[in-house]
Tab-separated table of C-alpha atoms in Angstrom:
chain	number	residue	atom	x	y	z
A	14	UNK	CA	0.000	0.000	0.000
A	15	UNK	CA	1.224	3.478	-0.689
A	16	UNK	CA	-1.331	6.130	0.299
A	17	UNK	CA	-3.772	5.693	3.191
A	18	UNK	CA	-6.583	8.166	3.775
A	19	UNK	CA	-7.084	7.830	7.518
A	20	UNK	CA	-9.765	9.330	9.734
A	21	UNK	CA	-8.209	10.694	12.932
A	22	UNK	CA	-11.507	10.926	14.808
A	23	UNK	CA	-13.272	13.942	16.274
A	24	UNK	CA	-10.461	15.366	18.405
A	25	UNK	CA	-9.671	13.120	21.364
A	26	UNK	CA	-6.568	11.183	20.252
A	27	UNK	CA	-7.897	8.039	21.967
A	28	UNK	CA	-10.638	7.921	19.361
A	29	UNK	CA	-8.316	7.077	16.480
A	30	UNK	CA	-8.773	3.511	15.250
A	31	UNK	CA	-6.270	0.759	15.998
A	32	UNK	CA	-5.633	0.356	12.270
A	33	UNK	CA	-5.215	4.105	11.762
A	34	UNK	CA	-2.688	4.393	14.589
A	35	UNK	CA	-0.755	1.441	13.221
A	36	UNK	CA	-0.474	3.145	9.837
A	37	UNK	CA	0.668	6.437	11.403
A	38	UNK	CA	3.354	4.569	13.315
A	39	UNK	CA	4.694	2.989	10.155
A	40	UNK	CA	4.532	5.887	7.706
A	41	UNK	CA	7.262	7.652	5.740
A	42	UNK	CA	5.156	10.772	5.143
A	43	UNK	CA	2.351	12.174	7.312
A	44	UNK	CA	0.075	14.842	5.826
A	45	UNK	CA	-2.200	16.099	8.600
A	46	UNK	CA	-5.050	18.554	9.147
A	47	UNK	CA	-4.848	21.406	11.632
A	48	UNK	CA	-7.541	19.854	13.819
A	49	UNK	CA	-5.701	16.560	14.233
A	50	UNK	CA	-4.402	16.076	17.802
A	51	UNK	CA	-0.701	16.758	18.334
A	52	UNK	CA	-0.463	13.425	20.141
A	53	UNK	CA	-1.283	11.635	16.895
A	54	UNK	CA	1.179	13.647	14.825
A	55	UNK	CA	3.840	12.720	17.387
A	56	UNK	CA	3.097	9.018	16.885
A	57	UNK	CA	4.679	9.085	13.428
A	58	UNK	CA	8.269	7.813	13.311
A	59	UNK	CA	10.863	10.436	14.281
A	60	UNK	CA	12.315	10.477	10.772
A	61	UNK	CA	8.961	10.667	8.970
A	62	UNK	CA	8.291	13.741	6.862
A	63	UNK	CA	5.470	15.775	8.428
A	64	UNK	CA	3.409	18.034	6.173
A	65	UNK	CA	0.793	20.392	7.629
A	66	UNK	CA	-2.166	20.637	5.308
A	67	UNK	CA	-3.379	24.130	6.085
A	68	UNK	CA	-1.019	26.440	4.234
A	69	UNK	CA	-1.477	24.396	1.057
A	70	UNK	CA	-4.309	24.342	-1.474
A	71	UNK	CA	-6.381	21.210	-2.023
A	72	UNK	CA	-4.792	20.873	-5.456
A	73	UNK	CA	-1.287	20.951	-3.978
A	74	UNK	CA	-2.253	18.333	-1.404
A	75	UNK	CA	-3.614	16.096	-4.154
A	76	UNK	CA	-0.398	16.535	-6.139
A	77	UNK	CA	1.774	15.766	-3.098
A	78	UNK	CA	-0.161	12.600	-2.319
A	79	UNK	CA	0.198	11.433	-5.911
A	80	UNK	CA	3.914	12.283	-6.042
A	81	UNK	CA	4.830	10.631	-2.748
A	82	UNK	CA	2.631	7.649	-3.617
A	83	UNK	CA	4.342	7.227	-6.998
A	84	UNK	CA	7.686	7.325	-5.222
A	85	UNK	CA	6.581	4.219	-3.327
A	86	UNK	CA	6.578	5.897	0.073
A	87	UNK	CA	4.160	4.893	2.799
A	88	UNK	CA	1.974	7.993	2.934
A	89	UNK	CA	-0.671	8.631	5.585
A	90	UNK	CA	-3.177	11.394	4.934
A	91	UNK	CA	-4.556	11.968	8.434
A	92	UNK	CA	-7.843	13.824	8.343
A	93	UNK	CA	-10.031	15.153	11.160
A	94	UNK	CA	-13.150	13.058	11.759
A	95	UNK	CA	-13.963	10.684	8.915
A	96	UNK	CA	-12.374	11.222	5.486
A	97	UNK	CA	-15.666	10.792	3.656
A	98	UNK	CA	-18.036	12.956	5.762
A	99	UNK	CA	-17.461	16.579	4.749
A	100	UNK	CA	-13.775	15.666	4.654
A	101	UNK	CA	-13.104	16.049	0.931
A	102	UNK	CA	-11.566	12.589	1.110
A	103	UNK	CA	-13.423	11.729	-2.068
A	104	UNK	CA	-11.524	14.405	-3.958
A	105	UNK	CA	-8.180	13.086	-2.753
A	106	UNK	CA	-9.188	9.498	-3.507
A	107	UNK	CA	-10.271	10.518	-6.986
A	108	UNK	CA	-6.958	12.266	-7.658
A	109	UNK	CA	-5.102	9.116	-6.601
A	110	UNK	CA	-7.391	6.890	-8.652
A	111	UNK	CA	-6.942	9.024	-11.745
A	112	UNK	CA	-3.169	8.909	-11.295
A	113	UNK	CA	-3.243	5.132	-10.849
A	114	UNK	CA	-1.762	5.300	-7.349
A	115	UNK	CA	-3.028	2.504	-5.079
A	116	UNK	CA	-4.708	3.740	-1.935
A	117	UNK	CA	-6.628	2.574	1.087
A	118	UNK	CA	-9.412	4.303	2.990
A	119	UNK	CA	-9.446	3.778	6.763
A	120	UNK	CA	-12.676	5.238	8.131
A	121	UNK	CA	-12.567	7.199	11.362
A	122	UNK	CA	-14.967	8.218	14.085
A	123	UNK	CA	-16.920	11.078	12.554
A	124	UNK	CA	-17.822	14.115	14.625
A	125	UNK	CA	-21.330	13.541	13.315
A	126	UNK	CA	-22.294	11.157	16.121
A	127	UNK	CA	-19.240	11.279	18.382
A	128	UNK	CA	-19.411	14.934	19.301
A	129	UNK	CA	-23.108	14.800	20.309
A	130	UNK	CA	-22.446	11.494	22.126
A	131	UNK	CA	-19.655	13.022	24.175
A	132	UNK	CA	-22.079	15.794	25.090
A	133	UNK	CA	-24.831	13.352	26.148
A	134	UNK	CA	-26.939	13.500	22.976
A	135	UNK	CA	-27.814	10.362	20.991
A	136	UNK	CA	-28.678	11.131	17.348
A	137	UNK	CA	-31.462	8.563	17.327
A	138	UNK	CA	-33.599	7.485	20.261
A	139	UNK	CA	-36.710	5.348	20.305
A	140	UNK	CA	-39.774	7.563	20.458
A	141	UNK	CA	-37.792	10.764	19.855
A	142	UNK	CA	-35.950	10.417	16.553
A	143	UNK	CA	-35.482	7.765	13.918
A	144	UNK	CA	-34.015	10.017	11.251
A	145	UNK	CA	-30.904	12.159	10.943
A	146	UNK	CA	-30.309	14.937	8.420
A	147	UNK	CA	-26.718	16.095	8.024
A	148	UNK	CA	-25.642	19.220	6.222
A	149	UNK	CA	-22.900	21.838	6.061
A	150	UNK	CA	-23.496	25.344	7.336
A	151	UNK	CA	-21.899	26.858	4.249
A	152	UNK	CA	-24.319	25.011	1.959
A	153	UNK	CA	-25.675	27.717	-0.345
A	154	UNK	CA	-28.763	25.700	-1.255
A	155	UNK	CA	-30.433	25.318	2.151
A	156	UNK	CA	-34.171	24.960	1.617
A	157	UNK	CA	-35.537	26.008	5.005
A	158	UNK	CA	-39.143	25.150	4.199
A	159	UNK	CA	-38.294	21.522	3.505
A	160	UNK	CA	-35.807	21.335	6.379
A	161	UNK	CA	-38.369	22.750	8.805
A	162	UNK	CA	-40.756	19.936	7.836
A	163	UNK	CA	-38.184	17.161	8.114
A	164	UNK	CA	-38.684	14.990	11.194
A	165	UNK	CA	-35.880	13.719	13.414
A	166	UNK	CA	-32.484	15.169	14.240
A	167	UNK	CA	-30.705	17.878	12.260
A	168	UNK	CA	-26.899	18.057	12.460
A	169	UNK	CA	-25.060	21.026	10.970
A	170	UNK	CA	-21.304	20.881	10.395
A	171	UNK	CA	-19.469	24.213	10.341
A	172	UNK	CA	-22.730	25.973	11.179
A	173	UNK	CA	-21.652	28.383	13.905
A	174	UNK	CA	-20.978	31.348	11.648
A	175	UNK	CA	-24.409	31.112	10.088
A	176	UNK	CA	-26.359	29.875	13.105
A	177	UNK	CA	-28.561	32.915	13.455
A	178	UNK	CA	-29.682	32.688	9.829
A	179	UNK	CA	-30.257	28.927	10.043
A	180	UNK	CA	-32.318	29.151	13.242
A	181	UNK	CA	-34.405	32.022	11.858
A	182	UNK	CA	-34.876	30.201	8.569
A	183	UNK	CA	-36.181	27.089	10.301
A	184	UNK	CA	-38.480	28.956	12.703
A	185	UNK	CA	-39.905	31.281	10.058
A	186	UNK	CA	-40.749	28.209	7.981
A	187	UNK	CA	-42.717	26.550	10.741
A	188	UNK	CA	-40.209	24.696	12.910
A	189	UNK	CA	-41.295	24.919	16.560
A	190	UNK	CA	-39.206	27.717	18.142
A	191	UNK	CA	-39.084	25.628	21.330
A	192	UNK	CA	-37.313	22.723	19.583
A	193	UNK	CA	-34.295	21.855	21.754
A	194	UNK	CA	-30.989	22.805	20.136
A	195	UNK	CA	-27.348	22.467	21.101
A	196	UNK	CA	-24.037	23.878	19.968
A	197	UNK	CA	-20.940	21.880	20.884
A	198	UNK	CA	-17.574	23.581	20.435
A	199	UNK	CA	-14.284	21.636	20.564
A	200	UNK	CA	-16.248	18.426	21.043
A	201	UNK	CA	-14.471	15.502	22.799
A	202	UNK	CA	-11.553	17.772	23.716
A	203	UNK	CA	-10.670	19.115	27.182
A	204	UNK	CA	-11.887	22.564	26.132
A	205	UNK	CA	-15.273	21.235	25.055
A	206	UNK	CA	-18.136	23.721	25.519
A	207	UNK	CA	-21.812	22.888	25.247
A	208	UNK	CA	-24.688	25.328	24.983
A	209	UNK	CA	-28.300	24.212	24.835
A	210	UNK	CA	-31.313	26.449	24.250
A	211	UNK	CA	-34.609	26.475	22.400
A	212	UNK	CA	-34.016	26.883	18.672
A	213	UNK	CA	-35.302	30.458	18.691
A	214	UNK	CA	-32.626	31.493	21.188
A	215	UNK	CA	-29.727	29.198	20.407
A	216	UNK	CA	-27.770	31.645	18.244
A	217	UNK	CA	-27.830	34.213	21.029
A	218	UNK	CA	-26.898	31.583	23.624
A	219	UNK	CA	-23.976	30.368	21.534
A	220	UNK	CA	-22.470	33.807	21.027
A	221	UNK	CA	-18.877	33.610	22.184
A	222	UNK	CA	-18.324	29.986	21.206
A	223	UNK	CA	-15.605	29.355	18.650
A	224	UNK	CA	-15.167	26.932	15.778
A	225	UNK	CA	-14.945	24.016	15.316
A	226	UNK	CA	-18.514	23.564	16.439
A	227	UNK	CA	-21.372	21.226	15.647
A	228	UNK	CA	-25.030	22.234	15.815
A	229	UNK	CA	-27.719	19.703	16.766
A	230	UNK	CA	-31.442	20.468	16.531
A	231	UNK	CA	-34.140	18.059	17.674
A	232	UNK	CA	-35.943	16.417	20.567
A	233	UNK	CA	-32.921	14.202	21.330
A	234	UNK	CA	-31.229	17.295	22.767
A	235	UNK	CA	-33.754	17.119	25.626
A	236	UNK	CA	-31.903	14.017	26.901
A	237	UNK	CA	-28.698	15.994	27.339
A	238	UNK	CA	-29.163	17.209	30.920
A	239	UNK	CA	-29.985	13.684	32.132
A	240	UNK	CA	-27.317	11.807	30.204
A	241	UNK	CA	-24.693	14.426	30.799
A	242	UNK	CA	-25.112	14.907	34.533
A	243	UNK	CA	-25.262	11.202	35.270
A	244	UNK	CA	-21.821	10.513	33.946
A	245	UNK	CA	-19.463	10.801	36.881
A	246	UNK	CA	-16.638	11.922	34.658
A	247	UNK	CA	-16.653	13.604	31.281
A	248	UNK	CA	-18.130	11.359	28.630
A	249	UNK	CA	-14.687	10.902	27.225
A	250	UNK	CA	-11.929	10.784	29.776
A	251	UNK	CA	-9.049	12.151	27.835
A	252	UNK	CA	-6.533	11.541	30.577
A	253	UNK	CA	-7.049	7.811	30.439
A	254	UNK	CA	-7.548	7.930	26.697
A	255	UNK	CA	-4.010	9.023	25.986
A	256	UNK	CA	-2.172	6.913	23.547
A	257	UNK	CA	0.621	6.169	25.967
A	258	UNK	CA	-1.711	3.949	27.961
A	259	UNK	CA	-2.216	1.585	25.079
A	260	UNK	CA	0.914	1.985	23.067
A	261	UNK	CA	2.379	-1.184	21.664
A	262	UNK	CA	5.837	-2.011	22.866
A	263	UNK	CA	8.358	-0.712	20.369
B	28	UNK	CA	-15.698	4.409	35.966
B	29	UNK	CA	-18.024	1.471	36.024
B	30	UNK	CA	-19.996	1.065	32.800
B	31	UNK	CA	-18.611	2.030	29.396
B	32	UNK	CA	-20.819	2.059	26.304
B	33	UNK	CA	-18.270	1.389	23.582
B	34	UNK	CA	-18.714	1.431	19.818
B	35	UNK	CA	-16.958	-1.573	18.250
B	36	UNK	CA	-16.994	-0.145	14.733
B	37	UNK	CA	-18.605	-1.471	11.574
B	38	UNK	CA	-17.195	-5.002	11.547
B	39	UNK	CA	-13.468	-5.010	10.841
B	40	UNK	CA	-11.851	-5.410	14.292
B	41	UNK	CA	-9.063	-3.003	13.306
B	42	UNK	CA	-11.651	-0.225	13.257
B	43	UNK	CA	-12.213	-0.247	17.013
B	44	UNK	CA	-10.825	2.858	18.714
B	45	UNK	CA	-7.648	2.785	20.782
B	46	UNK	CA	-9.645	3.862	23.833
B	47	UNK	CA	-12.338	1.241	23.231
B	48	UNK	CA	-9.802	-1.570	22.914
B	49	UNK	CA	-8.075	-0.422	26.097
B	50	UNK	CA	-11.384	-0.644	27.988
B	51	UNK	CA	-12.135	-4.123	26.607
B	52	UNK	CA	-8.701	-5.286	27.715
B	53	UNK	CA	-9.312	-4.085	31.258
B	54	UNK	CA	-12.916	-5.129	31.822
B	55	UNK	CA	-14.489	-7.468	34.362
B	56	UNK	CA	-17.671	-7.949	32.327
B	57	UNK	CA	-18.104	-7.744	28.543
B	58	UNK	CA	-21.638	-7.513	27.148
B	59	UNK	CA	-21.401	-7.762	23.352
B	60	UNK	CA	-23.632	-7.709	20.290
B	61	UNK	CA	-23.793	-10.571	17.795
B	62	UNK	CA	-22.220	-8.450	15.064
B	63	UNK	CA	-19.132	-7.601	17.106
B	64	UNK	CA	-15.996	-9.317	15.736
B	65	UNK	CA	-14.834	-12.422	17.616
B	66	UNK	CA	-11.341	-10.936	17.671
B	67	UNK	CA	-12.591	-8.122	19.894
B	68	UNK	CA	-14.465	-10.425	22.261
B	69	UNK	CA	-11.244	-12.417	22.615
B	70	UNK	CA	-9.368	-9.271	23.676
B	71	UNK	CA	-11.183	-9.231	27.037
B	72	UNK	CA	-9.193	-10.742	29.928
B	73	UNK	CA	-9.421	-14.529	30.112
B	74	UNK	CA	-11.294	-14.372	33.419
B	75	UNK	CA	-13.767	-11.677	32.336
B	76	UNK	CA	-17.435	-12.593	32.269
B	77	UNK	CA	-18.696	-12.591	28.673
B	78	UNK	CA	-22.398	-11.991	28.087
B	79	UNK	CA	-23.877	-12.305	24.573
B	80	UNK	CA	-26.597	-9.745	24.084
B	81	UNK	CA	-28.790	-11.536	21.581
B	82	UNK	CA	-30.762	-14.042	23.622
B	83	UNK	CA	-31.684	-11.306	26.107
B	84	UNK	CA	-34.287	-8.558	25.948
B	85	UNK	CA	-33.286	-4.895	25.980
B	86	UNK	CA	-34.821	-4.611	29.455
B	87	UNK	CA	-32.683	-7.469	30.759
B	88	UNK	CA	-29.557	-5.919	29.268
B	89	UNK	CA	-30.373	-2.618	30.946
B	90	UNK	CA	-30.885	-4.396	34.277
B	91	UNK	CA	-27.632	-6.323	33.936
B	92	UNK	CA	-25.654	-3.178	33.179
B	93	UNK	CA	-27.140	-1.448	36.212
B	94	UNK	CA	-26.534	-4.443	38.478
B	95	UNK	CA	-22.933	-5.033	37.424
B	96	UNK	CA	-22.266	-1.309	37.541
B	97	UNK	CA	-23.654	-1.038	41.076
B	98	UNK	CA	-21.418	-3.924	42.080
B	99	UNK	CA	-18.469	-1.718	41.125
B	100	UNK	CA	-17.313	-3.966	38.277
B	101	UNK	CA	-15.652	-2.574	35.172
B	102	UNK	CA	-18.362	-3.250	32.617
B	103	UNK	CA	-17.919	-2.792	28.860
B	104	UNK	CA	-21.034	-2.762	26.713
B	105	UNK	CA	-19.565	-3.382	23.275
B	106	UNK	CA	-21.982	-2.399	20.542
B	107	UNK	CA	-21.727	-2.770	16.765
B	108	UNK	CA	-20.983	0.518	14.965
B	109	UNK	CA	-21.581	3.568	17.121
B	110	UNK	CA	-23.673	3.306	20.307
B	111	UNK	CA	-25.731	6.378	19.473
B	112	UNK	CA	-26.566	5.806	15.776
B	113	UNK	CA	-29.457	3.329	15.634
B	114	UNK	CA	-27.665	1.516	18.439
B	115	UNK	CA	-30.169	2.039	21.262
B	116	UNK	CA	-27.235	3.299	23.308
B	117	UNK	CA	-29.414	6.155	24.490
B	118	UNK	CA	-31.793	3.725	26.142
B	119	UNK	CA	-28.974	1.992	27.973
B	120	UNK	CA	-27.426	5.305	29.002
B	121	UNK	CA	-30.794	6.493	30.275
B	122	UNK	CA	-31.277	3.340	32.362
B	123	UNK	CA	-27.852	3.867	33.907
B	124	UNK	CA	-28.503	7.567	34.503
B	125	UNK	CA	-31.849	6.843	36.180
B	126	UNK	CA	-30.180	4.254	38.420
B	127	UNK	CA	-27.406	6.679	39.319
B	128	UNK	CA	-24.689	4.433	37.894
B	129	UNK	CA	-21.743	6.393	36.455
B	130	UNK	CA	-21.061	5.650	32.822
B	131	UNK	CA	-18.910	6.719	29.923
B	132	UNK	CA	-19.723	6.778	26.226
B	133	UNK	CA	-16.885	5.925	23.850
B	134	UNK	CA	-18.042	6.647	20.301
B	135	UNK	CA	-17.163	4.184	17.570
B	136	UNK	CA	-16.836	4.211	13.804
B	137	UNK	CA	-20.412	4.098	12.587
B	138	UNK	CA	-21.357	1.963	9.599
B	139	UNK	CA	-23.033	5.115	8.329
B	140	UNK	CA	-19.913	6.438	6.613
B	141	UNK	CA	-17.441	3.574	7.082
B	142	UNK	CA	-19.331	0.941	5.136
B	143	UNK	CA	-19.829	3.157	2.063
B	144	UNK	CA	-16.185	4.328	2.378
B	145	UNK	CA	-14.895	0.764	2.351
B	146	UNK	CA	-16.971	0.232	-0.783
B	147	UNK	CA	-15.571	3.329	-2.513
B	148	UNK	CA	-18.485	5.687	-1.840
B	149	UNK	CA	-18.001	9.032	-0.066
B	150	UNK	CA	-21.242	10.288	1.535
B	151	UNK	CA	-20.498	13.861	0.558
B	152	UNK	CA	-18.545	15.035	-2.473
B	153	UNK	CA	-18.148	18.513	-3.865
B	154	UNK	CA	-20.572	19.032	-6.726
B	155	UNK	CA	-22.418	15.763	-6.083
B	156	UNK	CA	-23.764	15.869	-2.535
B	157	UNK	CA	-23.586	18.197	0.426
B	158	UNK	CA	-26.368	16.618	2.441
B	159	UNK	CA	-26.947	13.203	4.010
B	160	UNK	CA	-30.266	11.779	5.171
B	161	UNK	CA	-30.079	8.749	7.439
B	162	UNK	CA	-33.022	6.537	8.332
B	163	UNK	CA	-33.903	3.014	9.391
B	164	UNK	CA	-35.613	0.627	6.982
B	165	UNK	CA	-38.116	-0.429	9.616
B	166	UNK	CA	-39.248	3.164	10.154
B	167	UNK	CA	-43.033	3.033	9.891
B	168	UNK	CA	-43.353	6.727	9.111
B	169	UNK	CA	-41.399	6.993	5.848
B	170	UNK	CA	-42.774	9.888	3.831
B	171	UNK	CA	-41.682	8.983	0.324
B	172	UNK	CA	-42.865	12.200	-1.248
B	173	UNK	CA	-40.625	14.301	0.964
B	174	UNK	CA	-37.743	11.829	0.770
B	175	UNK	CA	-37.957	11.781	-3.028
B	176	UNK	CA	-37.525	15.570	-3.041
B	177	UNK	CA	-34.621	15.629	-0.588
B	178	UNK	CA	-31.291	16.402	-2.266
B	179	UNK	CA	-28.023	14.650	-1.447
B	180	UNK	CA	-27.286	11.148	-0.250
B	181	UNK	CA	-29.805	8.806	1.358
B	182	UNK	CA	-28.502	6.083	3.695
B	183	UNK	CA	-30.841	3.359	4.941
B	184	UNK	CA	-29.861	1.161	7.868
B	185	UNK	CA	-31.495	-2.270	8.027
B	186	UNK	CA	-33.208	-1.562	4.706
B	187	UNK	CA	-32.633	-4.800	2.813
B	188	UNK	CA	-35.895	-6.475	3.795
B	189	UNK	CA	-37.923	-3.512	2.620
B	190	UNK	CA	-35.738	-2.385	-0.271
B	191	UNK	CA	-38.297	-3.086	-2.986
B	192	UNK	CA	-40.929	-0.971	-1.219
B	193	UNK	CA	-38.491	1.851	-0.500
B	194	UNK	CA	-37.198	2.009	-4.091
B	195	UNK	CA	-40.731	1.932	-5.510
B	196	UNK	CA	-41.874	4.549	-3.003
B	197	UNK	CA	-39.093	6.931	-4.013
B	198	UNK	CA	-39.512	6.418	-7.759
B	199	UNK	CA	-43.304	6.683	-7.705
B	200	UNK	CA	-42.935	10.000	-5.867
B	201	UNK	CA	-40.653	11.481	-8.475
B	202	UNK	CA	-37.119	10.358	-7.644
B	203	UNK	CA	-35.215	9.729	-10.870
B	204	UNK	CA	-35.330	5.947	-11.481
B	205	UNK	CA	-31.764	6.199	-12.836
B	206	UNK	CA	-30.391	7.548	-9.523
B	207	UNK	CA	-27.350	5.411	-8.695
B	208	UNK	CA	-27.938	3.099	-5.738
B	209	UNK	CA	-25.828	0.583	-3.843
B	210	UNK	CA	-26.403	-2.193	-1.355
B	211	UNK	CA	-23.416	-3.214	0.758
B	212	UNK	CA	-23.711	-6.445	2.746
B	213	UNK	CA	-21.218	-7.368	5.493
B	214	UNK	CA	-19.423	-4.076	4.924
B	215	UNK	CA	-15.721	-3.883	5.898
B	216	UNK	CA	-15.628	-7.654	6.472
B	217	UNK	CA	-13.924	-10.277	4.296
B	218	UNK	CA	-17.331	-11.428	3.066
B	219	UNK	CA	-18.318	-7.918	1.962
B	220	UNK	CA	-20.597	-7.839	-1.087
B	221	UNK	CA	-21.475	-4.747	-3.081
B	222	UNK	CA	-24.246	-4.397	-5.622
B	223	UNK	CA	-24.827	-1.175	-7.556
B	224	UNK	CA	-27.723	-0.478	-9.898
B	225	UNK	CA	-30.081	2.316	-10.867
B	226	UNK	CA	-32.638	2.882	-8.106
B	227	UNK	CA	-35.456	1.331	-10.139
B	228	UNK	CA	-33.567	-1.963	-10.390
B	229	UNK	CA	-31.575	-2.096	-7.172
B	230	UNK	CA	-33.983	-4.334	-5.244
B	231	UNK	CA	-33.863	-6.923	-7.996
B	232	UNK	CA	-30.060	-6.641	-8.241
B	233	UNK	CA	-29.661	-7.090	-4.492
B	234	UNK	CA	-31.777	-10.227	-4.300
B	235	UNK	CA	-29.658	-12.864	-2.626
B	236	UNK	CA	-27.714	-10.491	-0.385
B	237	UNK	CA	-28.082	-11.040	3.322
B	238	UNK	CA	-28.217	-8.745	6.337
B	239	UNK	CA	-26.512	-6.798	7.770
B	240	UNK	CA	-26.685	-4.492	4.792
B	241	UNK	CA	-26.605	-0.764	4.194
B	242	UNK	CA	-28.411	0.945	1.315
B	243	UNK	CA	-26.991	4.116	-0.281
B	244	UNK	CA	-28.928	6.160	-2.847
B	245	UNK	CA	-27.483	9.186	-4.608
B	246	UNK	CA	-25.074	10.534	-7.195
B	247	UNK	CA	-22.075	9.758	-4.963
B	248	UNK	CA	-22.600	6.085	-5.820
B	249	UNK	CA	-21.442	6.938	-9.348
B	250	UNK	CA	-17.905	7.358	-7.945
B	251	UNK	CA	-17.839	3.762	-6.742
B	252	UNK	CA	-16.423	2.066	-9.874
B	253	UNK	CA	-13.545	4.563	-10.074
B	254	UNK	CA	-12.667	4.692	-6.383
B	255	UNK	CA	-13.128	0.997	-5.905
B	256	UNK	CA	-11.132	-0.280	-8.851
B	257	UNK	CA	-8.213	2.040	-8.227
B	258	UNK	CA	-7.464	0.636	-4.818
B	259	UNK	CA	-4.911	-2.107	-5.323
B	260	UNK	CA	-6.162	-3.968	-2.296
B	261	UNK	CA	-9.538	-3.987	-0.590
B	262	UNK	CA	-10.282	-0.614	0.919
B	263	UNK	CA	-9.768	-2.127	4.322
B	264	UNK	CA	-7.075	-4.741	4.491
B	265	UNK	CA	-8.284	-6.920	7.269
B	266	UNK	CA	-5.198	-9.102	7.275
B	267	UNK	CA	-2.953	-6.220	8.245
B	268	UNK	CA	-5.671	-4.722	10.403
B	269	UNK	CA	-5.693	-7.561	12.871
B	270	UNK	CA	-5.317	-6.556	16.436
B	271	UNK	CA	-2.308	-8.783	16.914
B	272	UNK	CA	-0.258	-6.418	14.800
B	273	UNK	CA	-0.729	-3.552	17.201
B	274	UNK	CA	-1.303	-5.276	20.496
B	275	UNK	CA	0.357	-3.763	23.490
B	276	UNK	CA	2.810	-6.027	25.235
B	277	UNK	CA	1.053	-7.774	28.095
């Protein structure tokens, strides 16, 4: 194998997969997103080439993956969350496919469910929600009338900057203004912040939170106070989730 | 911590999280779903009590988790996929919360994105899909008219048994009968089977597949032949993903 597109999980380094960590530990080149935990970047071999994604364009990243892959190097493209859920992993995979470079996709824990879970919110729950709608806050084609009618749980990636517009759009198209809503910033990380409020007031309540943040709208959010307060420790105990605790002998 | 609700991932044992595997290796009691890989069940300590979920009712499972938790045992509830995506993890968490038993939720890789990814299908892709709708095939309230109008990717959990009805319902309400569709059975496992066909013919094409299966409908499925054939090895190489390869020294 030459290039592996690996999901790093939602933030907590303990939520990387066993297979993903193994690949990081054996790579020649690590290309990593800004939101990937430092602990994971440090797991690459000392002599591995480390490439931060952020200063580069998507096209440059694609070209680098193809070039390193053609050179026969073991390349790990470590992406926040899951590579194929708003991760543009498909674009990188397509570039590799078109260049004839063999690649592997190693799915990761997506923020989609993990971030609400760590905050005490299940996406589906018998009697409350049996459907999930997932969209990106920067989606230019949001059809609020249809979204307001859609039952179940709504999850918005990258929705903080446009939260006021989204909440107003839903309410003005008939969504109950009392629908429970949550904004979770830095989910699964020690700095995690959670704000819950009725939909009509959630944008105001979330003022001051910073990206990355996930927005959840739906009756499942009503479980949050119960599920959250019952856990004796944070839903994800990062201290005991450090990689050191389960590192293979080297 | 007493009870941990841990996502085992979509099937391939290498897709468990580092934190989840660590908890399994340290547990006193392991309560596991039928679809959890044997390799993961074997990772529990030799003297741990192993409880198979399937012969028991959900109520009994809830009671067992509460009882073992109250006894101060380290209990791992290992669930297929992610505990909070059609996993009824919320019900178990609620039972623990109501009983005052401390618990932790460790999210897993959900089949939602991982199974399509392993088959060469990204759920979102620039220009093809920026929205995902997730539902369960046994949902009694499917509103085909609205679903047929919804843009983006549709993912149906447990939809194989009702695939013919779902496909007909979508097409008869205006969904393009040529919309690419896929059924993935035993996703991420060595016995994985993938069938793709236009929506109007997908039920017929998938005859003979067995559960567990995930249904994906949308333009992203059109990427499957390219992304799938370019990978020199299966998207997830189970042989090198075995836990033995990255086991901590014990």
